[in-house]
């Protein structure tokens, strides 16, 4: 059983070094991270860990005790679990397949980095067998961890989950992501993927953040478009975001607001709160999210409209300006809250006030100002290009006292309050009625493009951060050792023919190139020969990849004429790149290559009408005749309905219809 204290998770029963959470993973803390590969760095890190279990069943586990606070003391645990591919029930990685890395070779090991939740720790410590492979696997499979990330031994990884304060965690989402980013940088990860399905009160946050910031929340840490579902491409994703972000608010104000008065009030509220003009839908969402981050959790802030209508050197007295304002508001009341032109408002007010200069001054100053229980809104008509005014009753939205905003002291008396809860309610309203359930309006077809663009953004869940290749290190230490960067190319010698392509399926009219793994740093002595290079390359790639246990270098790639006893560094410069060809202890046929790659050949053929050719993690259905898989959404099977027991794709249905009937 794990030797940890779950209650409050403040102390370890076993004595061990405690590391500061806020610095863990930085260069030199706890290790220098100066290895030439991910494998070297993760092994160096684990030398500072507490060994929890070391069984001969493919599941070794270590732990680090991390200090969040010194006063009062608060500690959390970081578990690192080494999973041998031999112990895995399924050697193929679903995360790799979904993100488009199905052509990667299967690695010998995975490393799980877990910040477990209190519930997960409690569940495991109550299990007597949690230090065996079954209990360790249970810890990996549990949901609700504060963080779960996994690395393959070649440096590619996946961030499986992040759960912050709102799920009861001791850490905020930002803190967890900073921690994860430090680990990836320190360990020299190559690329890391994630599946962004985060939600808040029913809103998909990748859509909300995409509109507000042109990127998902994870984009703050460098995660960019990785792969779209349902055939979505990066170009489609970027255009969809820009289409919604650039949607002018005045178009929505003049059209949607006529059918949904609540939307109009929300626009007015945040335009009045903002110190600058909110022109587009992207501006509005950006301002709302920024305002939300500044609002306290329970209390609220008060905001005053500080734009005084009367200047200190104004030639009209406060009394005359107040009278003119009353006349204009009464004129707008008589329009029954319709939009009317500036000239119409001016003409109606001139029946009571003859000073047109005073009227022009007040009309110019009244735009988007609160007067008593009303908001005077001003907007440019997108068709006529004429300024228009409208009066909105906001007594239910902004509770305030009767009377005008202005006083003789030229200060705004009335104020309104907004809480974080009210802001979230407003955002949910915009999300529902503009982005998701926007109703089609005759003559306003452009509005129907918003839900379509939103669907494209929602169909983009997989994001990738590229940490770049390991910086070229010319010399290692002072022992006369130097580095080369090598990769391999497997040869297909079936039927005596050298070929670098293989068929995924004999029935498919397509070929997939045999993949090349990423370059690995090979350290050699300055006097190393070509034969030494071959042996070192074989050792490294056998150690990393499960399917290359019998890999043999056959030719020297771009050193074709080199002999085995010749010196390496006389033929290639230090830090150079080299491709070596070889074979895997026999012919590399179709089945062999499929079995050593992350793409699972047993999942069948994917050929959906949306253009998808590989499994993207979405729900699919297989035709009972041709056995080709398609998305249930693309063949119009709702998500809330079960897949039919018998399903035929359109192509097979048409072939059956055209099949000649029997006599």
XYZ file of C-alpha atoms in Angstrom:
663
model
C 0.000 0.000 0.000
C 1.220 3.531 -0.788
C 2.988 4.953 2.217
C 1.350 8.405 2.089
C -0.821 10.483 4.358
C -3.966 11.310 2.418
C -5.681 13.490 5.004
C -4.945 17.016 3.869
C -1.955 15.557 2.022
C 0.286 17.800 4.148
C 2.952 15.346 5.282
C 4.669 12.253 4.064
C 5.013 9.397 6.510
C 8.314 8.473 4.877
C 11.091 11.011 5.237
C 12.353 12.403 1.965
C 13.435 15.564 0.264
C 10.739 18.185 -0.299
C 10.853 20.273 -3.491
C 9.264 23.650 -4.123
C 6.379 23.245 -6.541
C 6.848 26.707 -8.077
C 10.428 25.888 -9.152
C 10.250 22.169 -9.859
C 11.399 21.437 -13.404
C 13.521 24.554 -13.816
C 17.091 24.160 -14.982
C 19.074 22.854 -12.021
C 16.031 22.083 -9.878
C 16.243 19.284 -9.000
C 18.602 18.295 -11.839
C 20.511 20.132 -14.561
C 18.580 18.474 -17.440
C 21.677 18.526 -19.638
C 21.148 15.114 -21.238
C 21.160 14.719 -24.993
C 17.719 13.057 -25.087
C 14.437 12.741 -23.247
C 15.469 9.316 -21.930
C 18.636 10.643 -20.331
C 16.830 13.543 -18.688
C 13.946 11.508 -17.280
C 16.400 8.976 -15.818
C 18.410 11.799 -14.255
C 15.215 13.264 -12.741
C 14.124 9.934 -11.236
C 17.391 9.653 -9.320
C 15.974 12.321 -6.963
C 12.604 10.567 -6.487
C 11.336 8.216 -3.770
C 10.981 4.713 -5.150
C 7.441 3.496 -4.401
C 7.612 0.159 -6.203
C 10.078 -1.660 -8.411
C 8.425 -4.807 -9.608
C 9.345 -7.102 -12.452
C 5.875 -6.687 -13.934
C 6.433 -3.645 -16.145
C 5.239 -1.031 -13.634
C 7.848 0.891 -11.635
C 6.646 3.927 -9.670
C 8.402 6.902 -8.075
C 7.136 9.931 -6.182
C 8.193 13.494 -5.435
C 6.906 15.522 -2.505
C 6.168 19.083 -3.659
C 5.613 22.010 -1.321
C 2.847 24.445 -2.255
C 3.009 26.578 0.903
C 5.505 26.723 3.749
C 3.186 28.536 6.216
C 0.836 26.820 6.663
C 2.534 23.697 5.303
C 0.777 22.177 2.301
C 2.309 19.435 0.177
C 1.154 17.518 -2.890
C 2.595 14.431 -4.572
C 3.916 13.931 -8.076
C 3.922 10.287 -9.165
C 6.005 9.063 -12.097
C 5.028 5.635 -13.416
C 7.136 3.781 -15.954
C 4.929 1.546 -18.097
C 6.570 -1.109 -20.209
C 4.830 -1.728 -23.498
C 5.108 -5.451 -22.816
C 2.730 -5.009 -19.863
C 0.187 -2.940 -21.822
C -3.119 -4.514 -22.797
C -3.068 -2.523 -26.035
C 0.303 -1.577 -27.497
C -1.190 1.035 -29.827
C -1.650 4.532 -28.378
C -5.092 6.016 -29.006
C -3.835 9.536 -28.282
C -1.264 9.191 -31.070
C -3.841 7.860 -33.511
C -6.359 10.637 -32.832
C -3.844 13.467 -33.155
C -2.372 12.138 -36.415
C 0.749 10.393 -35.133
C -0.418 6.931 -36.138
C 2.698 6.434 -38.289
C 5.012 6.782 -35.265
C 6.807 3.631 -34.166
C 5.621 2.090 -30.886
C 8.060 2.872 -28.064
C 9.287 0.407 -25.456
C 8.206 2.597 -22.525
C 5.743 5.252 -21.449
C 6.197 7.605 -18.508
C 3.058 8.806 -16.724
C 3.360 12.013 -14.693
C 0.464 12.314 -12.234
C -0.613 14.986 -9.771
C -3.353 12.856 -8.180
C -6.456 14.303 -6.631
C -7.296 13.600 -2.990
C -10.003 11.189 -4.111
C -7.551 9.249 -6.285
C -5.047 8.995 -3.444
C -7.766 7.895 -1.056
C -8.932 5.242 -3.490
C -5.427 3.865 -3.991
C -4.367 3.905 -0.352
C -7.458 1.906 0.519
C -6.343 -0.772 -1.920
C -3.977 -3.344 -0.425
C -2.597 -4.249 -3.829
C -1.935 -0.754 -5.084
C 1.808 -1.310 -5.279
C 1.405 -4.172 -7.725
C 0.846 -3.648 -11.427
C -2.957 -3.821 -11.058
C -3.067 -1.104 -8.409
C -0.644 1.087 -10.356
C -2.716 0.709 -13.523
C -5.783 1.651 -11.495
C -4.064 4.872 -10.455
C -3.307 5.661 -14.114
C -6.850 4.969 -15.275
C -8.597 6.974 -12.552
C -10.203 10.217 -13.726
C -10.161 13.543 -11.956
C -6.418 13.915 -11.409
C -5.139 17.458 -11.059
C -2.810 16.612 -13.922
C -2.032 13.552 -15.999
C 0.599 13.672 -18.704
C 2.269 10.803 -20.523
C 5.496 10.671 -22.531
C 6.708 8.049 -24.954
C 10.393 7.263 -24.648
C 11.106 9.077 -27.931
C 10.038 12.402 -26.374
C 6.530 12.710 -27.857
C 3.816 13.151 -25.238
C 0.189 13.855 -24.433
C -1.392 16.040 -21.779
C -4.341 13.862 -20.818
C -6.089 16.101 -18.268
C -5.827 19.308 -16.238
C -8.260 20.012 -13.389
C -7.978 23.287 -11.496
C -9.574 24.991 -8.515
C -13.156 24.581 -9.702
C -12.860 20.796 -9.401
C -11.592 20.997 -5.822
C -7.897 21.033 -6.686
C -5.303 22.790 -4.567
C -3.905 24.350 -7.739
C -5.280 26.678 -10.372
C -5.217 25.727 -14.027
C -2.532 28.332 -14.769
C -0.264 26.907 -12.058
C -0.681 23.365 -13.375
C 0.085 24.412 -16.946
C 3.186 26.332 -15.879
C 4.341 23.235 -13.986
C 3.696 20.976 -16.986
C 5.478 23.381 -19.331
C 8.561 23.412 -17.080
C 8.623 19.603 -17.088
C 8.372 19.430 -20.883
C 11.144 21.974 -21.365
C 13.411 20.351 -18.784
C 12.924 16.809 -20.056
C 13.411 17.981 -23.666
C 10.055 16.814 -24.950
C 9.710 16.959 -28.727
C 5.986 17.506 -29.259
C 3.040 17.321 -26.872
C -0.624 17.014 -27.836
C -3.838 17.552 -25.921
C -7.563 17.092 -26.459
C -9.302 20.315 -25.391
C -12.797 19.378 -24.190
C -12.916 21.833 -21.272
C -16.344 23.247 -20.471
C -17.853 25.755 -18.104
C -21.575 25.892 -17.406
C -22.274 24.118 -20.668
C -20.040 26.389 -22.771
C -17.182 24.872 -24.760
C -14.222 26.998 -23.716
C -12.231 26.408 -26.900
C -15.020 28.278 -28.732
C -15.290 31.113 -26.208
C -11.522 31.612 -25.967
C -11.122 31.241 -29.707
C -13.488 34.154 -30.292
C -11.972 36.276 -27.524
C -8.266 35.602 -28.132
C -8.021 33.891 -31.566
C -6.663 30.786 -29.809
C -7.718 28.237 -27.164
C -6.901 28.742 -23.491
C -3.962 26.377 -23.932
C -2.613 28.698 -26.619
C -1.053 30.796 -23.856
C 1.524 28.027 -23.536
C 2.158 27.618 -27.233
C -0.403 24.957 -28.183
C -1.606 25.409 -31.757
C -3.867 23.644 -34.226
C -2.922 19.988 -34.384
C -5.694 18.110 -36.118
C -9.365 18.745 -36.799
C -12.160 16.214 -36.614
C -14.725 15.684 -39.378
C -12.248 16.799 -42.042
C -11.579 20.250 -40.562
C -8.283 21.743 -41.786
C -6.134 24.444 -40.212
C -7.207 26.922 -42.884
C -10.886 26.228 -42.178
C -10.269 26.646 -38.443
C -8.510 30.002 -38.798
C -11.120 31.376 -41.194
C -13.959 30.284 -38.878
C -12.393 32.073 -35.904
C -11.814 35.258 -37.906
C -15.353 35.196 -39.326
C -16.951 35.216 -35.869
C -14.414 37.535 -34.245
C -14.832 40.194 -36.926
C -18.650 40.162 -36.899
C -19.670 43.838 -36.321
C -21.821 44.392 -33.262
C -23.941 46.992 -35.029
C -25.181 44.338 -37.445
C -26.236 42.134 -34.558
C -27.708 45.140 -32.734
C -29.899 46.154 -35.654
C -31.086 42.655 -36.481
C -30.828 40.055 -33.728
C -31.728 42.619 -31.066
C -35.091 43.183 -32.732
C -35.953 39.531 -32.058
C -34.179 39.153 -28.718
C -34.308 42.216 -26.466
C -32.055 40.545 -23.883
C -29.169 40.462 -26.380
C -29.567 44.183 -26.962
C -29.400 44.894 -23.230
C -26.236 42.812 -22.869
C -24.551 44.728 -25.679
C -25.517 48.004 -24.034
C -24.361 46.929 -20.591
C -20.807 46.043 -21.571
C -20.438 48.894 -24.035
C -21.240 51.234 -21.161
C -18.872 49.425 -18.791
C -15.981 49.472 -21.228
C -13.576 52.389 -21.432
C -13.188 51.863 -25.170
C -15.511 51.054 -28.051
C -16.516 47.431 -28.540
C -16.828 47.149 -32.300
C -16.855 43.424 -33.044
C -18.076 40.244 -31.387
C -14.444 39.398 -30.666
C -14.039 42.707 -28.813
C -17.094 41.955 -26.684
C -16.025 38.429 -25.691
C -12.477 39.608 -25.018
C -13.711 42.387 -22.737
C -16.112 40.078 -20.887
C -13.400 37.498 -20.175
C -10.934 40.168 -19.066
C -13.588 41.715 -16.799
C -14.434 38.299 -15.372
C -10.787 37.734 -14.414
C -10.842 40.973 -12.381
C -14.121 40.356 -10.566
C -14.012 38.827 -7.080
C -15.546 35.402 -6.675
C -18.464 36.393 -4.421
C -18.633 40.157 -4.196
C -19.175 42.623 -7.000
C -17.596 45.802 -8.230
C -19.321 49.120 -8.869
C -18.705 51.037 -12.040
C -19.609 54.649 -12.661
C -20.169 56.240 -16.040
C -17.607 58.981 -15.577
C -18.137 60.751 -18.922
C -19.658 64.009 -17.727
C -21.836 65.838 -20.208
C -20.823 69.224 -18.912
C -17.322 70.603 -19.213
C -15.969 73.207 -16.800
C -15.740 75.746 -19.611
C -19.097 74.836 -21.123
C -21.132 77.866 -22.202
C -24.427 76.280 -21.124
C -25.449 76.002 -17.507
C -26.046 72.569 -15.920
C -29.743 73.435 -15.597
C -30.145 74.094 -19.335
C -28.268 70.874 -20.221
C -30.458 68.880 -17.835
C -33.575 70.376 -19.431
C -32.364 69.546 -22.942
C -31.576 66.000 -21.852
C -35.084 65.553 -20.438
C -36.627 66.809 -23.695
C -34.534 64.392 -25.804
C -35.349 61.438 -23.556
C -39.077 62.248 -23.688
C -38.889 62.497 -27.477
C -37.262 59.055 -27.632
C -39.900 57.632 -25.282
C -42.615 58.641 -27.731
C -40.983 56.479 -30.419
C -41.836 53.372 -28.393
C -38.203 52.239 -28.215
C -37.651 52.229 -31.976
C -34.477 53.388 -33.690
C -34.855 56.866 -35.233
C -32.370 59.097 -36.982
C -30.480 61.899 -35.285
C -32.314 64.449 -37.396
C -35.709 63.142 -36.258
C -34.682 63.377 -32.599
C -33.353 66.905 -33.153
C -36.518 68.044 -34.934
C -38.759 66.648 -32.159
C -36.710 68.386 -29.449
C -36.688 71.766 -31.292
C -40.409 72.131 -30.564
C -39.382 72.761 -26.928
C -35.802 74.086 -27.179
C -34.823 76.531 -29.863
C -31.078 76.517 -29.205
C -29.852 74.046 -31.851
C -26.262 74.332 -30.617
C -27.360 73.083 -27.182
C -29.273 70.190 -28.771
C -26.292 69.230 -30.944
C -24.009 69.272 -27.885
C -26.318 67.057 -25.818
C -26.990 64.627 -28.688
C -23.268 64.289 -29.270
C -22.646 63.542 -25.576
C -25.605 61.249 -24.874
C -24.498 58.189 -26.841
C -24.550 55.037 -24.646
C -25.239 56.982 -21.445
C -27.613 56.046 -18.650
C -30.295 58.619 -17.864
C -32.490 57.541 -14.953
C -33.934 54.123 -15.760
C -33.086 54.419 -19.444
C -30.051 53.894 -21.615
C -29.714 56.220 -24.583
C -28.112 54.129 -27.308
C -26.471 55.517 -30.425
C -25.390 53.503 -33.465
C -24.502 53.985 -37.107
C -27.078 52.419 -39.415
C -25.098 49.965 -41.593
C -27.343 50.618 -44.599
C -28.027 54.384 -44.571
C -24.780 55.325 -42.770
C -26.831 57.716 -40.618
C -26.546 58.034 -36.833
C -29.604 56.644 -35.056
C -30.801 56.789 -31.460
C -32.877 54.419 -29.387
C -34.063 54.383 -25.773
C -33.919 51.184 -23.702
C -35.593 50.578 -20.373
C -32.911 49.102 -18.118
C -34.709 49.397 -14.809
C -34.649 45.595 -14.432
C -31.011 45.314 -15.448
C -29.469 48.309 -13.696
C -31.487 49.091 -10.568
C -31.074 52.780 -9.915
C -32.939 55.740 -8.489
C -35.501 57.711 -10.388
C -34.224 60.899 -11.872
C -31.487 61.949 -14.210
C -27.872 60.965 -14.124
C -26.570 64.526 -14.116
C -26.497 66.921 -11.218
C -25.275 70.451 -10.743
C -21.896 69.106 -9.650
C -21.494 67.426 -13.071
C -21.026 64.007 -11.436
C -22.838 60.784 -12.229
C -25.025 59.811 -9.272
C -26.449 56.565 -10.476
C -24.302 53.481 -10.561
C -24.840 49.868 -11.497
C -23.284 46.684 -10.226
C -22.279 43.480 -11.945
C -21.223 40.233 -10.319
C -19.256 37.356 -11.759
C -22.440 35.293 -11.743
C -24.319 37.927 -13.754
C -21.460 38.152 -16.234
C -21.469 34.368 -16.718
C -25.224 34.453 -17.231
C -24.799 37.107 -19.928
C -22.054 35.105 -21.622
C -24.193 31.968 -21.629
C -26.981 33.964 -23.264
C -24.652 35.205 -26.018
C -23.210 31.716 -26.437
C -26.624 30.142 -26.840
C -28.524 32.650 -28.953
C -25.694 33.918 -31.179
C -23.142 31.106 -31.492
C -25.156 27.898 -31.146
C -28.904 28.394 -31.599
C -28.972 31.442 -33.839
C -32.348 31.406 -35.628
C -32.330 31.908 -39.411
C -33.859 35.227 -40.463
C -35.095 35.881 -43.998
C -32.844 38.398 -45.694
C -30.120 38.023 -43.075
C -28.442 34.866 -44.320
C -25.059 36.099 -43.107
C -26.169 35.366 -39.537
C -26.522 31.664 -40.345
C -22.776 31.569 -40.994
C -22.073 32.089 -37.284
C -23.289 28.641 -36.083
C -21.514 27.004 -39.047
C -18.236 28.699 -38.158
C -18.778 27.816 -34.496
C -19.227 24.162 -35.481
C -15.859 24.188 -37.256
C -14.177 25.603 -34.146
C -15.868 22.999 -31.934
C -14.697 20.246 -34.289
C -11.107 21.314 -33.593
C -10.100 19.649 -30.330
C -6.542 18.445 -30.847
C -3.760 20.956 -30.266
C -0.001 20.422 -30.355
C 2.982 22.255 -28.940
C 6.243 21.785 -30.793
C 9.135 22.123 -28.358
C 11.624 21.854 -31.201
C 14.528 19.531 -31.700
C 17.204 19.166 -29.048
C 19.840 21.896 -29.618
C 22.900 20.555 -31.394
C 25.613 19.816 -28.861
C 28.996 19.505 -30.488
C 31.113 18.188 -27.642
C 30.195 16.198 -24.552
C 32.489 16.749 -21.591
C 36.234 16.765 -22.055
C 36.745 13.101 -22.932
C 36.973 13.622 -26.655
C 33.389 12.527 -27.329
C 31.268 14.088 -30.041
C 27.655 13.955 -31.189
C 25.947 13.000 -34.426
C 22.219 13.015 -35.133
C 20.997 9.854 -36.804
C 17.739 8.337 -37.946
C 16.934 5.132 -39.796
C 15.029 4.063 -42.878
C 13.522 0.579 -42.849
C 13.822 -1.303 -46.089
C 11.033 -3.337 -47.620
C 12.757 -6.161 -49.492
C 9.707 -8.307 -50.241
C 10.166 -10.354 -53.404
C 13.701 -9.049 -53.686
C 12.515 -5.546 -54.590
C 13.758 -2.523 -52.657
C 10.749 -0.328 -51.926
C 10.076 2.415 -49.365
C 6.285 2.139 -49.596
C 3.831 -0.452 -48.404
C 0.095 -0.998 -48.783
C -2.052 -0.426 -45.737
C -4.655 -2.781 -47.157
C -4.693 -4.812 -50.335
C -8.205 -3.600 -51.128
C -7.275 0.087 -50.810
C -5.875 1.981 -53.764
C -3.453 3.943 -51.596
C 0.037 3.579 -50.215
C 1.533 4.934 -47.020
C 5.279 5.565 -46.809
C 7.249 3.600 -44.268
C 7.874 6.213 -41.562
C 11.240 7.431 -40.357
C 11.600 8.010 -36.600
C 12.976 11.372 -35.419
C 16.700 11.952 -35.228
C 18.461 10.687 -32.110
C 21.684 12.038 -30.642
C 24.471 9.452 -30.986
C 27.561 10.055 -28.856
C 30.818 8.671 -30.232
C 34.491 8.878 -29.378
C 36.599 10.981 -31.690
C 38.309 7.821 -32.929
C 35.051 5.927 -33.633
C 34.764 3.951 -36.873
C 31.803 3.371 -39.174
C 31.271 -0.025 -37.510
C 31.147 1.680 -34.105
C 28.559 4.086 -35.460
C 26.388 1.210 -36.731
C 26.507 -0.581 -33.393
C 25.613 2.566 -31.458
C 22.698 3.377 -33.780
C 21.373 -0.157 -33.477
C 21.651 -0.031 -29.678
C 19.826 3.323 -29.390
C 16.930 2.525 -31.695
C 16.456 -0.947 -30.217
C 16.308 0.649 -26.772
C 13.668 3.193 -27.797
C 11.328 1.282 -30.125
C 9.485 -1.941 -29.396
C 9.368 -3.082 -33.027
C 13.088 -2.617 -33.670
C 14.476 -5.205 -31.277
C 16.169 -7.008 -34.166
C 17.062 -3.920 -36.171
C 20.306 -4.193 -38.143
C 21.990 -1.348 -40.023
C 22.671 -2.559 -43.547
C 23.970 0.501 -45.393
C 25.443 3.812 -44.398
C 22.858 6.006 -46.106
C 24.659 9.108 -47.351
C 28.004 7.386 -46.636
C 27.397 4.601 -49.144
C 31.043 4.123 -50.093
C 32.425 4.211 -46.547
C 34.167 1.121 -45.228
C 33.578 -0.256 -41.745
C 37.025 0.539 -40.394
C 37.103 4.134 -41.613
C 36.918 7.014 -39.122
C 33.479 8.632 -38.761
C 34.594 12.192 -38.101
C 36.842 12.214 -41.106
C 33.786 11.778 -43.335
C 31.042 13.760 -41.595
C 31.295 16.893 -39.508
C 30.562 16.931 -35.786
C 26.856 17.630 -35.103
C 25.865 16.538 -38.604
C 22.780 14.525 -39.555
C 22.860 11.047 -41.017
C 20.237 8.593 -42.329
C 21.123 4.901 -42.123
C 19.182 2.165 -43.882
C 18.513 -1.215 -42.396
C 16.122 -4.054 -41.859
C 14.447 -5.613 -38.851
C 15.846 -9.140 -38.735
C 13.853 -10.116 -41.821
C 11.639 -8.701 -44.513
C 9.633 -5.604 -43.642
C 6.283 -6.523 -45.070
C 2.869 -4.965 -44.808
C 1.835 -6.674 -41.602
C 5.182 -6.089 -39.899
C 5.166 -2.324 -40.441
C 1.528 -2.047 -39.380
C 2.218 -3.896 -36.157
C 5.146 -1.711 -35.089
C 3.302 1.603 -35.660
C 0.869 3.335 -33.302
C -1.938 3.069 -35.869
C -3.988 0.026 -34.916
C -4.585 -2.100 -38.063
C -7.420 -3.942 -36.339
C -9.598 -0.833 -36.265
C -10.433 -1.207 -39.941
C -10.596 1.283 -42.795
C -11.933 4.804 -42.290
C -13.327 6.582 -45.343
C -15.958 9.118 -44.324
C -17.852 11.473 -46.627
C -16.343 14.428 -44.710
C -12.906 13.435 -45.990
C -11.576 11.761 -42.855
C -9.248 8.842 -43.618
C -8.100 7.972 -40.084
C -9.717 7.468 -36.703
C -10.099 10.894 -35.056
C -11.738 9.729 -31.836
C -15.286 10.630 -32.852
C -18.154 8.132 -32.781
C -18.232 5.964 -35.907
C -20.298 3.225 -37.510
C -19.160 0.448 -39.832
C -21.021 -0.653 -42.937
C -22.078 -4.276 -42.613
C -21.160 -4.993 -46.235
C -17.938 -3.110 -47.076
C -16.903 -2.706 -43.397
C -15.733 0.860 -43.987
C -16.117 3.203 -41.008
C -17.833 6.603 -41.134
C -18.824 9.204 -38.547
C -22.309 8.663 -37.177
C -22.872 12.429 -37.449
C -21.973 12.408 -41.135
C -24.498 9.643 -41.878
C -27.162 11.479 -39.820
C -27.283 9.217 -36.767
C -27.912 11.554 -33.789
C -25.547 11.259 -30.832
C -28.427 10.504 -28.497
C -29.465 7.482 -30.573
C -27.845 4.059 -30.543
C -26.025 2.816 -33.605
C -28.410 0.593 -35.623
C -27.785 -3.145 -35.516
C -27.598 -3.248 -39.314
C -26.098 -0.327 -41.197
C -25.411 0.093 -44.906
C -23.468 3.007 -46.361
C -24.888 4.914 -49.338
C -22.522 3.318 -51.811
C -23.531 -0.205 -50.805
C -27.214 0.771 -50.776
C -26.949 2.066 -54.339
C -25.131 -1.058 -55.488
C -27.891 -3.212 -53.996
C -30.550 -1.134 -55.757
C -28.728 -1.449 -59.098
C -28.116 -5.164 -58.636
C -30.209 -7.103 -61.179
C -33.126 -8.917 -59.653
C -33.247 -12.671 -59.779
C -35.724 -14.263 -62.204
